[in-house]
Amino acid sequence: MARRRKSRAETAGDWLSDRAVRLLIGSALRLPYARRLALVGWAMRRVVAPLAGYRARALANLAHVFPNMSLAERRRIATAVAENVGRTLIENYSGTEFTTRMAQLPLQGRASPRWRRRGRPGSR
């Protein structure tokens, strides 16, 4: 199937979106790690996801997969997903701070008592 060429308006919109995201990331990287995560999570949740249609798509997908789920619950999940995407995005640009933070967190899970008994990694 042949790809449709983008119109000038679509190309300009893509260029502006790219510059806006670069500005957000560049600005966020100047902030302390915790504030950086909060800012980009907020921006994705409140600005990017609604404008780009991500929130509407998430709501539609949830309604399709979980038709009995309440609208309030679908909204809660869609909002949380958008924020998590923003936080994950900026974590990818925050390598050193991210790995430092992760190294300080204990490993957890259903099998963690067995790990600890066996002296496996994550046994703190």
mmCIF file of C-alpha atoms in Angstrom:
data_model
loop_
_atom_site.group_PDB
_atom_site.id
_atom_site.type_symbol
_atom_site.label_atom_id
_atom_site.label_comp_id
_atom_site.label_asym_id
_atom_site.label_seq_id
_atom_site.Cartn_x
_atom_site.Cartn_y
_atom_site.Cartn_z
ATOM 1 C CA MET A 1 0.000 0.000 0.000
ATOM 2 C CA ALA A 2 1.424 3.378 -1.010
ATOM 3 C CA ARG A 3 2.092 5.874 1.728
ATOM 4 C CA ARG A 4 0.280 9.167 1.503
ATOM 5 C CA ARG A 5 2.508 12.238 1.485
ATOM 6 C CA LYS A 6 1.951 14.563 4.384
ATOM 7 C CA SER A 7 0.531 17.982 3.720
ATOM 8 C CA ARG A 8 2.559 21.090 4.567
ATOM 9 C CA ALA A 9 0.316 21.642 7.589
ATOM 10 C CA GLU A 10 0.958 18.093 8.850
ATOM 11 C CA THR A 11 4.693 18.479 8.301
ATOM 12 C CA ALA A 12 4.685 21.841 10.087
ATOM 13 C CA GLY A 13 2.660 20.322 12.916
ATOM 14 C CA ASP A 14 5.157 17.474 13.243
ATOM 15 C CA TRP A 15 8.041 19.968 13.295
ATOM 16 C CA LEU A 16 6.351 22.088 15.970
ATOM 17 C CA SER A 17 5.530 19.011 18.053
ATOM 18 C CA ASP A 18 9.138 17.869 17.827
ATOM 19 C CA ARG A 19 10.403 21.278 18.962
ATOM 20 C CA ALA A 20 7.927 21.405 21.839
ATOM 21 C CA VAL A 21 8.965 17.954 23.079
ATOM 22 C CA ARG A 22 12.656 18.862 22.747
ATOM 23 C CA LEU A 23 12.038 22.043 24.739
ATOM 24 C CA LEU A 24 10.183 20.108 27.442
ATOM 25 C CA ILE A 25 12.916 17.462 27.705
ATOM 26 C CA GLY A 26 15.739 20.006 27.632
ATOM 27 C CA SER A 27 14.066 22.137 30.289
ATOM 28 C CA ALA A 28 13.239 19.137 32.467
ATOM 29 C CA LEU A 29 16.832 17.895 32.382
ATOM 30 C CA ARG A 30 17.895 21.094 34.140
ATOM 31 C CA LEU A 31 15.698 20.220 37.133
ATOM 32 C CA PRO A 32 16.460 17.871 40.023
ATOM 33 C CA TYR A 33 15.458 14.289 39.251
ATOM 34 C CA ALA A 34 12.236 14.138 41.321
ATOM 35 C CA ARG A 35 10.955 17.451 39.944
ATOM 36 C CA ARG A 36 11.881 16.377 36.427
ATOM 37 C CA LEU A 37 9.726 13.243 36.734
ATOM 38 C CA ALA A 38 6.827 15.208 38.188
ATOM 39 C CA LEU A 39 6.991 17.921 35.494
ATOM 40 C CA VAL A 40 7.094 15.595 32.500
ATOM 41 C CA GLY A 41 4.449 13.315 34.019
ATOM 42 C CA TRP A 42 2.192 16.331 34.539
ATOM 43 C CA ALA A 43 2.872 17.682 31.023
ATOM 44 C CA MET A 44 2.057 14.350 29.404
ATOM 45 C CA ARG A 45 -1.084 13.892 31.528
ATOM 46 C CA ARG A 46 -2.487 17.412 31.187
ATOM 47 C CA VAL A 47 -1.128 18.749 27.884
ATOM 48 C CA VAL A 48 0.375 16.219 25.476
ATOM 49 C CA ALA A 49 -2.013 13.258 25.886
ATOM 50 C CA PRO A 50 -5.207 15.316 25.511
ATOM 51 C CA LEU A 51 -3.874 17.376 22.568
ATOM 52 C CA ALA A 52 -2.390 14.396 20.733
ATOM 53 C CA GLY A 53 -5.511 12.289 21.230
ATOM 54 C CA TYR A 54 -3.721 9.688 23.381
ATOM 55 C CA ARG A 55 -6.207 10.039 26.226
ATOM 56 C CA ALA A 56 -9.226 9.637 23.919
ATOM 57 C CA ARG A 57 -7.621 6.566 22.331
ATOM 58 C CA ALA A 58 -6.914 5.049 25.760
ATOM 59 C CA LEU A 59 -10.516 5.684 26.845
ATOM 60 C CA ALA A 60 -11.873 4.083 23.663
ATOM 61 C CA ASN A 61 -9.579 1.058 24.020
ATOM 62 C CA LEU A 62 -10.559 0.560 27.658
ATOM 63 C CA ALA A 63 -14.263 0.809 26.759
ATOM 64 C CA HIS A 64 -13.752 -1.806 24.047
ATOM 65 C CA VAL A 65 -11.801 -4.248 26.227
ATOM 66 C CA PHE A 66 -13.711 -3.630 29.480
ATOM 67 C CA PRO A 67 -17.252 -2.625 28.445
ATOM 68 C CA ASN A 68 -18.559 -2.935 32.021
ATOM 69 C CA MET A 69 -15.902 -0.649 33.489
ATOM 70 C CA SER A 70 -17.251 2.675 34.706
ATOM 71 C CA LEU A 71 -16.328 5.850 32.865
ATOM 72 C CA ALA A 72 -14.741 7.188 36.062
ATOM 73 C CA GLU A 73 -12.447 4.159 36.284
ATOM 74 C CA ARG A 74 -11.533 4.375 32.574
ATOM 75 C CA ARG A 75 -10.679 8.057 33.060
ATOM 76 C CA ARG A 76 -8.569 7.263 36.126
ATOM 77 C CA ILE A 77 -6.601 4.605 34.248
ATOM 78 C CA ALA A 78 -6.150 6.721 31.095
ATOM 79 C CA THR A 79 -4.872 9.624 33.192
ATOM 80 C CA ALA A 80 -2.479 7.396 35.147
ATOM 81 C CA VAL A 81 -1.163 5.824 31.938
ATOM 82 C CA ALA A 82 -0.439 9.230 30.392
ATOM 83 C CA GLU A 83 1.460 10.337 33.497
ATOM 84 C CA ASN A 84 3.427 7.094 33.611
ATOM 85 C CA VAL A 85 4.404 7.487 29.944
ATOM 86 C CA GLY A 86 5.740 10.978 30.683
ATOM 87 C CA ARG A 87 7.718 9.800 33.695
ATOM 88 C CA THR A 88 9.109 6.845 31.735
ATOM 89 C CA LEU A 89 10.050 9.107 28.825
ATOM 90 C CA ILE A 90 12.159 11.423 30.971
ATOM 91 C CA GLU A 91 13.695 8.479 32.861
ATOM 92 C CA ASN A 92 15.137 7.378 29.513
ATOM 93 C CA TYR A 93 16.978 10.712 29.317
ATOM 94 C CA SER A 94 18.099 10.508 32.964
ATOM 95 C CA GLY A 95 20.378 7.483 32.818
ATOM 96 C CA THR A 96 22.740 8.159 35.714
ATOM 97 C CA GLU A 97 20.073 9.437 38.105
ATOM 98 C CA PHE A 98 17.725 6.611 37.151
ATOM 99 C CA THR A 99 20.256 3.821 37.678
ATOM 100 C CA THR A 100 21.404 5.381 40.962
ATOM 101 C CA ARG A 101 17.818 5.469 42.202
ATOM 102 C CA MET A 102 17.057 1.919 41.066
ATOM 103 C CA ALA A 103 20.201 0.587 42.783
ATOM 104 C CA GLN A 104 18.848 1.934 46.087
ATOM 105 C CA LEU A 105 15.486 0.158 45.838
ATOM 106 C CA PRO A 106 15.060 -3.345 47.250
ATOM 107 C CA LEU A 107 13.939 -6.105 44.910
ATOM 108 C CA GLN A 108 10.419 -7.185 45.773
ATOM 109 C CA GLY A 109 7.966 -9.799 44.638
ATOM 110 C CA ARG A 110 6.242 -13.022 45.546
ATOM 111 C CA ALA A 111 9.521 -14.952 45.381
ATOM 112 C CA SER A 112 11.549 -12.452 47.430
ATOM 113 C CA PRO A 113 11.369 -14.514 50.672
ATOM 114 C CA ARG A 114 12.951 -17.443 48.768
ATOM 115 C CA TRP A 115 15.646 -15.156 47.321
ATOM 116 C CA ARG A 116 16.537 -13.917 50.773
ATOM 117 C CA ARG A 117 16.701 -17.432 52.258
ATOM 118 C CA ARG A 118 19.023 -18.500 49.446
ATOM 119 C CA GLY A 119 21.186 -15.369 49.693
ATOM 120 C CA ARG A 120 20.384 -14.378 46.116
ATOM 121 C CA PRO A 121 20.703 -10.875 44.615
ATOM 122 C CA GLY A 122 18.314 -8.466 46.208
ATOM 123 C CA SER A 123 18.822 -10.019 49.647
ATOM 124 C CA ARG A 124 19.181 -6.927 51.798
#
